Tab-separated table of C-alpha atoms and ligand atoms in Angstrom:
chain	number	residue	atom	x	y	z
A	1	MET	CA	-14.390	33.385	0.715
A	2	ARG	CA	-11.116	31.626	1.580
A	3	ASN	CA	-11.841	32.235	5.275
A	4	ASP	CA	-15.332	30.741	5.283
A	5	ALA	CA	-15.700	28.006	7.877
A	6	VAL	CA	-15.529	24.495	6.449
A	7	THR	CA	-16.856	21.448	8.275
A	8	ARG	CA	-17.714	17.828	7.562
A	9	ALA	CA	-21.066	19.090	6.217
A	10	THR	CA	-19.189	21.058	3.548
A	11	PHE	CA	-17.973	17.735	2.162
A	12	ASP	CA	-21.485	16.725	1.176
A	13	GLN	CA	-22.055	20.099	-0.462
A	14	VAL	CA	-18.959	20.383	-2.619
A	15	MET	CA	-17.211	17.012	-2.885
A	16	VAL	CA	-18.023	14.172	-5.271
A	17	PRO	CA	-19.616	11.505	-3.030
A	18	ASN	CA	-17.124	8.715	-3.807
A	19	TYR	CA	-15.883	8.913	-0.190
A	20	ASN	CA	-17.779	8.978	3.081
A	21	PRO	CA	-15.284	10.423	5.584
A	22	GLN	CA	-15.659	10.146	9.368
A	23	ALA	CA	-17.545	12.900	11.189
A	24	MET	CA	-14.547	14.846	12.492
A	25	VAL	CA	-12.111	16.922	10.425
A	26	PRO	CA	-8.468	16.427	11.505
A	27	VAL	CA	-6.423	19.621	11.351
A	28	ARG	CA	-3.035	18.800	12.875
A	29	GLY	CA	-0.812	15.820	13.533
A	30	GLU	CA	2.384	15.076	15.417
A	31	GLY	CA	3.862	11.574	15.561
A	32	VAL	CA	0.932	9.194	16.112
A	33	ARG	CA	-1.336	11.896	17.568
A	34	VAL	CA	-3.894	13.857	15.544
A	35	TRP	CA	-6.208	16.690	16.608
A	36	ASP	CA	-9.518	17.633	14.995
A	37	GLN	CA	-11.306	20.974	14.520
A	38	ASP	CA	-12.774	20.722	18.031
A	39	GLY	CA	-9.388	20.081	19.637
A	40	CYS	CA	-10.160	16.392	20.295
A	41	GLU	CA	-7.080	14.179	20.253
A	42	TYR	CA	-6.726	10.811	18.499
A	43	ILE	CA	-4.175	8.033	18.357
A	44	ASP	CA	-3.603	7.219	14.708
A	45	LEU	CA	-3.344	3.488	14.006
A	46	ALA	CA	-4.543	4.066	10.422
A	47	GLY	CA	-1.425	5.906	9.291
A	48	GLY	CA	-3.176	7.415	6.286
A	49	ILE	CA	-3.704	3.826	5.009
A	50	ALA	CA	-0.131	2.584	5.457
A	51	VAL	CA	1.310	5.879	4.239
A	52	ASN	CA	2.550	7.879	7.245
A	53	ALA	CA	5.322	5.409	8.010
A	54	LEU	CA	7.095	7.918	10.254
A	55	GLY	CA	3.953	9.390	11.780
A	56	HIS	CA	2.771	12.929	11.176
A	57	CYS	CA	5.192	15.810	10.604
A	58	HIS	CA	8.371	13.835	11.320
A	59	PRO	CA	10.964	16.598	11.879
A	60	ARG	CA	13.433	15.154	9.351
A	61	LEU	CA	10.763	14.884	6.625
A	62	VAL	CA	9.573	18.426	7.364
A	63	ALA	CA	13.170	19.654	7.122
A	64	ALA	CA	13.767	17.821	3.818
A	65	LEU	CA	10.568	19.288	2.369
A	66	LYS	CA	11.369	22.834	3.518
A	67	GLU	CA	14.921	22.651	2.234
A	68	GLN	CA	13.785	21.516	-1.202
A	69	ALA	CA	10.884	24.005	-1.190
A	70	ASN	CA	13.416	26.811	-1.108
A	71	LYS	CA	15.439	25.341	-3.984
A	72	LEU	CA	13.320	23.941	-6.800
A	73	TRP	CA	9.762	22.577	-7.028
A	74	HIS	CA	9.250	21.256	-10.493
A	75	LEU	CA	10.949	20.772	-13.841
A	76	SER	CA	9.090	18.053	-15.811
A	77	ASN	CA	11.070	15.226	-17.346
A	78	VAL	CA	12.514	17.419	-20.069
A	79	PHE	CA	15.154	17.925	-17.366
A	80	THR	CA	16.327	15.554	-14.662
A	81	ASN	CA	16.914	16.629	-11.061
A	82	GLU	CA	19.154	15.801	-8.120
A	83	PRO	CA	16.538	14.530	-5.614
A	84	ALA	CA	15.135	12.066	-8.205
A	85	LEU	CA	18.593	10.797	-9.155
A	86	ARG	CA	19.565	10.380	-5.505
A	87	LEU	CA	16.348	8.531	-4.668
A	88	ALA	CA	16.816	6.220	-7.669
A	89	LYS	CA	20.360	5.449	-6.475
A	90	GLN	CA	19.099	4.679	-2.968
A	91	LEU	CA	16.359	2.374	-4.260
A	92	THR	CA	18.570	0.487	-6.702
A	93	GLU	CA	21.343	0.074	-4.113
A	94	ALA	CA	18.890	-1.236	-1.511
A	95	THR	CA	16.954	-3.685	-3.745
A	96	PHE	CA	17.189	-6.140	-6.651
A	97	ALA	CA	16.345	-3.349	-9.066
A	98	ASP	CA	18.721	-1.768	-11.582
A	99	LYS	CA	16.379	0.976	-12.811
A	100	VAL	CA	13.530	3.104	-11.466
A	101	PHE	CA	10.549	4.910	-13.006
A	102	PHE	CA	8.892	7.591	-10.871
A	103	CYS	CA	5.237	8.592	-10.795
A	104	ASN	CA	2.807	10.041	-8.252
A	105	SER	CA	0.680	7.222	-6.871
A	106	GLY	CA	0.303	3.494	-6.503
A	107	ALA	CA	-2.134	3.093	-9.353
A	108	GLU	CA	0.251	4.946	-11.648
A	109	ALA	CA	3.147	2.705	-10.608
A	110	ASN	CA	1.015	-0.356	-11.414
A	111	GLU	CA	-0.240	1.182	-14.657
A	112	ALA	CA	3.415	1.559	-15.685
A	113	ALA	CA	4.170	-2.033	-14.618
A	114	PHE	CA	1.196	-3.505	-16.487
A	115	LYS	CA	2.050	-1.564	-19.641
A	116	LEU	CA	5.698	-2.599	-19.327
A	117	VAL	CA	4.971	-6.343	-19.019
A	118	ARG	CA	2.894	-6.171	-22.201
A	119	LYS	CA	5.537	-4.151	-24.010
A	120	TYR	CA	8.338	-6.474	-22.899
A	121	ALA	CA	6.477	-9.529	-24.224
A	122	TYR	CA	5.566	-7.658	-27.433
A	123	ASP	CA	9.219	-6.723	-27.991
A	124	HIS	CA	10.648	-10.176	-27.263
A	125	VAL	CA	7.929	-12.611	-28.393
A	126	GLY	CA	4.974	-10.924	-30.054
A	127	PRO	CA	1.512	-9.464	-29.479
A	128	GLU	CA	-0.064	-12.857	-28.687
A	129	LYS	CA	1.904	-13.024	-25.415
A	130	HIS	CA	-0.219	-10.460	-23.615
A	131	GLU	CA	-2.149	-12.316	-20.904
A	132	ILE	CA	-1.866	-11.087	-17.330
A	133	ILE	CA	-2.767	-13.362	-14.414
A	134	SER	CA	-3.628	-11.956	-11.005
A	135	PHE	CA	-5.448	-13.157	-7.915
A	136	ASN	CA	-8.965	-13.006	-6.516
A	137	GLN	CA	-9.419	-10.271	-3.872
A	138	SER	CA	-6.232	-8.504	-4.979
A	139	PHE	CA	-6.180	-4.719	-5.158
A	140	HIS	CA	-3.987	-2.762	-7.538
A	141	GLY	CA	-5.548	0.708	-7.753
A	142	ARG	CA	-8.488	2.528	-9.322
A	143	THR	CA	-7.517	3.354	-12.905
A	144	LEU	CA	-9.251	1.320	-15.587
A	145	PHE	CA	-6.268	-1.002	-16.149
A	146	THR	CA	-5.609	-1.446	-12.422
A	147	VAL	CA	-9.244	-2.233	-11.530
A	148	SER	CA	-9.135	-4.759	-14.367
A	149	VAL	CA	-6.054	-6.526	-13.019
A	150	GLY	CA	-7.401	-6.218	-9.467
A	151	GLY	CA	-9.380	-9.226	-8.313
A	152	GLN	CA	-12.431	-7.446	-6.873
A	153	LYS	CA	-15.344	-7.288	-9.267
A	154	LYS	CA	-17.088	-4.470	-7.409
A	155	TYR	CA	-14.384	-2.023	-8.518
A	156	ARG	CA	-14.946	-2.876	-12.206
A	157	GLU	CA	-18.721	-3.047	-12.229
A	158	GLY	CA	-20.307	-0.257	-14.234
A	159	PHE	CA	-17.034	0.703	-15.880
A	160	GLU	CA	-16.963	-1.975	-18.578
A	161	PRO	CA	-15.726	-2.591	-21.170
A	162	VAL	CA	-12.383	-2.973	-19.398
A	163	PRO	CA	-9.037	-4.040	-20.911
A	164	ALA	CA	-9.027	-7.684	-22.025
A	165	GLY	CA	-6.545	-10.514	-21.572
A	166	ILE	CA	-6.646	-10.632	-17.767
A	167	THR	CA	-7.385	-13.798	-15.739
A	168	HIS	CA	-8.002	-14.070	-11.981
A	169	VAL	CA	-7.351	-17.205	-9.919
A	170	PRO	CA	-7.577	-17.987	-6.173
A	171	PHE	CA	-4.654	-16.708	-4.057
A	172	ASN	CA	-2.301	-19.239	-2.427
A	173	ASP	CA	-3.594	-21.961	-4.781
A	174	ILE	CA	-0.721	-23.062	-7.001
A	175	ASP	CA	-2.812	-25.630	-8.896
A	176	ALA	CA	-5.253	-22.914	-9.958
A	177	LEU	CA	-2.357	-20.903	-11.357
A	178	LYS	CA	-0.870	-23.972	-13.097
A	179	ALA	CA	-4.217	-24.540	-14.812
A	180	VAL	CA	-4.224	-21.140	-16.545
A	181	ILE	CA	-0.585	-20.085	-17.001
A	182	SER	CA	0.751	-20.632	-20.513
A	183	ASP	CA	3.265	-19.304	-22.988
A	184	LYS	CA	0.745	-16.539	-23.756
A	185	THR	CA	1.121	-15.279	-20.175
A	186	CYS	CA	3.229	-12.118	-20.090
A	187	ALA	CA	3.049	-11.606	-16.313
A	188	VAL	CA	1.751	-12.780	-12.973
A	189	VAL	CA	0.904	-9.957	-10.569
A	190	MET	CA	0.648	-10.380	-6.799
A	191	GLU	CA	0.781	-8.605	-3.459
A	192	PRO	CA	3.129	-10.302	-0.957
A	193	ILE	CA	0.339	-9.641	1.548
A	194	GLN	CA	-3.082	-8.856	0.098
A	195	GLY	CA	-3.948	-5.581	1.813
A	196	GLU	CA	-7.390	-4.326	0.804
A	197	GLY	CA	-8.356	-7.989	0.288
A	198	GLY	CA	-8.228	-8.608	4.049
A	199	ILE	CA	-4.524	-8.819	5.102
A	200	ILE	CA	-3.861	-12.229	3.559
A	201	PRO	CA	-0.142	-13.133	3.457
A	202	ALA	CA	1.211	-15.140	0.539
A	203	ASP	CA	2.399	-18.552	1.635
A	204	PRO	CA	6.212	-18.456	1.029
A	205	GLU	CA	6.100	-21.839	-0.700
A	206	PHE	CA	3.311	-20.547	-2.969
A	207	ALA	CA	5.348	-17.459	-3.840
A	208	ARG	CA	8.377	-19.607	-4.621
A	209	GLN	CA	6.317	-21.788	-6.959
A	210	VAL	CA	4.790	-18.731	-8.662
A	211	ARG	CA	8.345	-17.568	-9.411
A	212	GLU	CA	9.174	-21.010	-10.860
A	213	LEU	CA	6.072	-21.087	-13.052
A	214	CYS	CA	6.847	-17.590	-14.354
A	215	ASP	CA	10.357	-18.710	-15.285
A	216	GLN	CA	9.048	-21.851	-17.013
A	217	HIS	CA	6.654	-19.797	-19.145
A	218	ASN	CA	8.944	-16.831	-19.742
A	219	ALA	CA	6.496	-14.594	-17.865
A	220	LEU	CA	7.460	-11.676	-15.642
A	221	LEU	CA	6.659	-11.643	-11.936
A	222	VAL	CA	5.293	-8.331	-10.647
A	223	PHE	CA	5.109	-7.682	-6.905
A	224	ASP	CA	2.718	-4.918	-5.940
A	225	GLU	CA	4.423	-3.689	-2.754
A	226	ILE	CA	2.485	-0.458	-2.579
A	227	GLN	CA	1.104	-1.422	0.835
A	228	THR	CA	3.781	-3.878	2.022
A	229	GLY	CA	6.825	-1.834	1.018
A	230	VAL	CA	9.108	0.653	2.769
A	231	GLY	CA	9.536	-1.099	6.106
A	232	ARG	CA	5.913	-2.057	6.707
A	233	THR	CA	6.640	-5.771	7.236
A	234	GLY	CA	9.927	-5.322	9.087
A	235	GLU	CA	11.957	-5.587	5.860
A	236	LEU	CA	12.565	-2.698	3.485
A	237	TYR	CA	10.389	-4.604	1.001
A	238	ALA	CA	8.372	-7.715	1.810
A	239	TYR	CA	9.999	-9.768	-0.993
A	240	MET	CA	13.171	-9.759	1.094
A	241	GLY	CA	11.406	-11.642	3.884
A	242	LEU	CA	9.651	-13.936	1.438
A	243	GLY	CA	12.896	-14.942	-0.281
A	244	VAL	CA	11.371	-14.527	-3.745
A	245	THR	CA	12.617	-11.814	-6.102
A	246	PRO	CA	10.251	-10.267	-8.650
A	247	ASP	CA	11.183	-8.760	-12.028
A	248	ILE	CA	9.157	-5.647	-11.320
A	249	LEU	CA	8.170	-4.123	-7.967
A	250	THR	CA	5.782	-1.235	-7.474
A	251	SER	CA	6.052	1.105	-4.494
A	252	ALA	CA	4.061	4.129	-3.329
A	253	LYS	CA	2.087	4.810	-0.107
A	254	ALA	CA	4.835	4.893	2.593
A	255	LEU	CA	7.522	5.804	0.055
A	256	GLY	CA	6.848	9.513	0.506
A	257	GLY	CA	5.862	9.232	4.167
A	258	GLY	CA	2.723	11.240	3.299
A	259	PHE	CA	3.961	13.144	0.256
A	260	PRO	CA	2.533	11.724	-3.015
A	261	VAL	CA	5.106	9.668	-4.897
A	262	GLY	CA	5.185	6.298	-6.636
A	263	ALA	CA	7.944	4.210	-8.157
A	264	MET	CA	8.325	1.189	-10.383
A	265	LEU	CA	11.524	-0.755	-9.687
A	266	VAL	CA	12.789	-3.041	-12.437
A	267	SER	CA	15.713	-5.201	-13.487
A	268	ASP	CA	17.872	-4.143	-16.419
A	269	LYS	CA	16.375	-7.032	-18.393
A	270	VAL	CA	12.950	-5.394	-18.614
A	271	ALA	CA	13.804	-1.699	-18.302
A	272	GLY	CA	14.854	-1.512	-21.955
A	273	SER	CA	11.290	-2.053	-23.181
A	274	PHE	CA	10.356	1.398	-21.876
A	275	GLY	CA	12.486	3.142	-24.475
A	276	PHE	CA	12.450	6.882	-25.119
A	277	GLY	CA	8.912	8.174	-25.587
A	278	THR	CA	7.064	4.963	-24.627
A	279	HIS	CA	5.680	6.148	-21.283
A	280	GLY	CA	5.805	9.201	-19.057
A	281	SER	CA	4.396	11.465	-16.364
A	282	THR	CA	4.598	15.245	-16.046
A	283	TYR	CA	5.016	15.210	-12.273
A	284	GLY	CA	6.905	11.891	-12.056
A	285	GLY	CA	10.196	12.399	-10.225
A	286	ASN	CA	9.067	15.742	-8.817
A	287	PRO	CA	11.927	17.238	-6.752
A	288	LEU	CA	9.781	17.928	-3.653
A	289	ALA	CA	8.394	14.370	-3.646
A	290	CYS	CA	11.794	12.778	-4.232
A	291	ALA	CA	13.536	14.892	-1.591
A	292	VAL	CA	11.011	13.754	1.036
A	293	ALA	CA	11.071	10.124	-0.150
A	294	GLY	CA	14.877	10.109	-0.113
A	295	GLU	CA	14.857	11.158	3.519
A	296	ALA	CA	12.130	8.622	4.369
A	297	ILE	CA	14.134	5.763	2.800
A	298	GLU	CA	17.281	6.957	4.567
A	299	ILE	CA	15.511	6.750	7.942
A	300	ILE	CA	13.559	3.539	7.335
A	301	ASN	CA	16.248	1.419	5.672
A	302	ASP	CA	17.882	0.850	9.020
A	303	ARG	CA	18.171	-2.581	10.672
A	304	ALA	CA	17.331	-1.288	14.163
A	305	LEU	CA	14.184	0.473	12.931
A	306	LEU	CA	13.120	-2.580	10.927
A	307	ASP	CA	13.731	-4.928	13.869
A	308	GLY	CA	11.641	-2.538	15.961
A	309	VAL	CA	8.756	-3.053	13.519
A	310	LYS	CA	8.915	-6.805	14.182
A	311	GLN	CA	8.898	-6.247	17.956
A	312	LYS	CA	5.946	-3.875	17.726
A	313	HIS	CA	4.093	-6.513	15.703
A	314	GLN	CA	4.394	-8.838	18.689
A	315	GLN	CA	3.047	-6.144	21.046
A	316	PHE	CA	0.030	-5.568	18.810
A	317	VAL	CA	-0.700	-9.270	18.437
A	318	GLU	CA	-0.490	-9.836	22.204
A	319	GLY	CA	-2.740	-6.830	22.836
A	320	LEU	CA	-5.284	-8.016	20.278
A	321	GLN	CA	-5.221	-11.507	21.789
A	322	ALA	CA	-5.904	-9.993	25.208
A	323	ILE	CA	-8.906	-8.080	23.784
A	324	ASN	CA	-10.073	-11.311	22.198
A	325	ALA	CA	-9.707	-13.251	25.457
A	326	LYS	CA	-12.223	-10.844	26.999
A	327	HIS	CA	-14.617	-10.280	24.106
A	328	ALA	CA	-14.220	-13.266	21.714
A	329	ILE	CA	-14.606	-10.963	18.718
A	330	PHE	CA	-11.717	-12.019	16.429
A	331	SER	CA	-11.513	-15.299	14.552
A	332	GLU	CA	-7.941	-14.703	13.360
A	333	ILE	CA	-5.149	-12.155	13.768
A	334	ARG	CA	-2.960	-11.913	10.655
A	335	GLY	CA	-0.263	-9.915	8.960
A	336	LYS	CA	3.399	-9.034	9.299
A	337	GLY	CA	5.239	-6.188	10.944
A	338	LEU	CA	2.906	-3.231	11.291
A	339	LEU	CA	0.371	-4.381	8.723
A	340	ILE	CA	-2.058	-6.202	10.963
A	341	GLY	CA	-5.522	-7.568	10.298
A	342	ALA	CA	-7.970	-8.901	12.873
A	343	GLU	CA	-10.792	-10.825	11.242
A	344	LEU	CA	-14.104	-10.537	13.061
A	345	VAL	CA	-15.989	-13.660	14.105
A	346	GLU	CA	-18.676	-14.782	11.676
A	347	ALA	CA	-21.552	-13.079	13.533
A	348	TRP	CA	-19.849	-9.719	12.887
A	349	HIS	CA	-18.999	-10.280	9.221
A	350	GLY	CA	-20.028	-7.311	7.123
A	351	LYS	CA	-19.956	-4.982	10.117
A	352	ALA	CA	-16.292	-3.975	10.438
A	353	ALA	CA	-17.110	-0.322	9.697
A	354	GLN	CA	-19.162	-0.114	12.915
A	355	PHE	CA	-15.928	-0.446	14.869
A	356	LEU	CA	-14.416	2.517	13.033
A	357	ALA	CA	-17.108	4.866	14.266
A	358	ALA	CA	-16.844	3.481	17.816
A	359	ALA	CA	-13.053	3.837	17.690
A	360	ARG	CA	-13.381	7.458	16.614
A	361	ASP	CA	-15.578	8.125	19.651
A	362	GLU	CA	-12.804	6.664	21.838
A	363	GLY	CA	-10.120	8.829	20.214
A	364	LEU	CA	-8.726	6.202	17.870
A	365	MET	CA	-8.163	6.218	14.114
A	366	LEU	CA	-8.511	2.701	12.735
A	367	LEU	CA	-8.938	1.019	9.323
A	368	VAL	CA	-10.869	-1.860	7.892
A	369	ALA	CA	-9.715	-4.235	5.139
A	370	GLY	CA	-12.969	-5.239	3.505
A	371	PRO	CA	-16.203	-5.795	5.445
A	372	ASN	CA	-14.867	-8.410	7.900
A	373	VAL	CA	-11.416	-7.298	8.994
A	374	LEU	CA	-10.113	-4.527	11.264
A	375	ARG	CA	-6.784	-3.261	9.984
A	376	MET	CA	-3.934	-1.383	11.630
A	377	ALA	CA	-1.059	0.214	9.734
A	378	PRO	CA	0.453	2.727	12.165
A	379	SER	CA	3.711	4.635	12.161
A	380	LEU	CA	6.722	2.318	12.084
A	381	VAL	CA	8.195	4.290	14.984
A	382	ILE	CA	5.124	4.254	17.247
A	383	GLY	CA	6.236	4.089	20.893
A	384	ASP	CA	5.352	1.377	23.420
A	385	ALA	CA	3.137	3.669	25.505
A	386	ASP	CA	1.181	4.764	22.414
A	387	ILE	CA	0.673	1.141	21.365
A	388	ALA	CA	-0.673	0.355	24.842
A	389	GLU	CA	-2.937	3.422	24.881
A	390	GLY	CA	-4.154	2.728	21.325
A	391	LEU	CA	-5.049	-0.843	22.274
A	392	ALA	CA	-6.799	0.349	25.446
A	393	ARG	CA	-8.946	2.666	23.322
A	394	LEU	CA	-9.596	-0.170	20.888
A	395	GLU	CA	-10.762	-2.367	23.724
A	396	ARG	CA	-13.230	0.301	24.870
A	397	ALA	CA	-14.474	0.682	21.285
A	398	VAL	CA	-14.949	-3.084	20.979
A	399	ALA	CA	-16.746	-3.264	24.343
A	400	LYS	CA	-19.108	-0.416	23.398
A	401	THR	CA	-19.828	-1.826	19.945
A	402	LEU	CA	-20.697	-5.187	21.473
A	403	ALA	CA	-22.789	-3.568	24.210
A	404	ASN	CA	-24.805	-1.593	21.645
A	405	ALA	CA	-25.409	-4.573	19.364
B	501	PLP	C1	-3.207	1.535	-2.137
B	501	PLP	C2	-2.822	0.471	-3.091
B	501	PLP	C3	-2.778	0.713	-4.477
B	501	PLP	C4	-3.224	2.018	-5.085
B	501	PLP	O1	-2.433	3.095	-4.696
B	501	PLP	P1	-2.972	4.586	-4.957
B	501	PLP	O2	-1.849	5.459	-4.493
B	501	PLP	O3	-4.219	4.741	-4.176
B	501	PLP	O4	-3.224	4.713	-6.412
B	501	PLP	C5	-2.346	-0.316	-5.293
B	501	PLP	N1	-1.977	-1.503	-4.802
B	501	PLP	C6	-2.005	-1.772	-3.475
B	501	PLP	C7	-1.551	-3.113	-2.973
B	501	PLP	C8	-2.446	-0.802	-2.573
B	501	PLP	O5	-2.501	-1.082	-1.272
């Protein structure tokens, strides 16, 4: 039974159809290369959706995982453990945060943050201060609370009733925020760069004014850095480049370099509202996850590596511009560091997924961000030759997609 052959067709037989994976089944990865069941090779510019920040099977992450695997796998939070304590020290030393809460995914980190902002307001003001403001097109995860705070209606539809007291306003529009923020607002939640929403960076002046409005109304500012964090933008966290410090920051995706882990980073001011027994997670702070994440942070929080991310950004943008000069397919190239979005020209809106299939045929793993934007979120240590080869494959995929239209 365990040895029965499994293929893409097996997915449709035994998996809930909430995903529609590509036709091939990857079986092995090394750096930015991946091989499928048929031995075909791919260049991975998807990075597991901004997760595999050091590529596949980075030797130091493999070593950290193996070392911990021979020591201790799991304890629960009835006991603490060394890898979790070390990772919390690394994260608090490297950021604004004084305290850390660990969990297993991005949605869980946001769930903790959204519960904490309500609890903090409840403790310090009262239950009427419970309103959360977030932005249209934002994405914060797939639990009921996180789809409610997220600004994309399609993720809520059919799941109502959803939690109340949440307002959405246009992103990068400070007047829209001014019109709804009040002393009943307990928090404003934003991504420094909207990821799933189409790679839309926050205007730094907008972010600065959001911080000011939060302070005026005694509301907390939550940065969802699940996609932008851990070196992705060329800073350890994107807030550092933006020059605006949140009260709460959520991190996941790249934090474990491919091992599931999430974290909520907070200032001392707010940490106290999660007193003993108020929140928890059985797996949160798991020693295997924290050992790998500790090693990932150790490698990534390095000025030379982070400067490299900024240089690679330039290479990608120049390569995408060259593709555009030939094919006139992109209306805008956006993003920071190695979180890059190329919006398709109007005639191709709604058809971004077609490029994914064409890319796969050319040996390239690519992402979309919504129906109109091609997205790349590769390894932060991708080499120059792999960038060039990846872009060459992308150009062939673009040419073929256009030729077949
Ligand atoms: C991916 C993502 C999430 C959800 O993370 P999961 O690990 O899938 O739960 C939340 N917020 C942002 C900005 C993300 O990119």
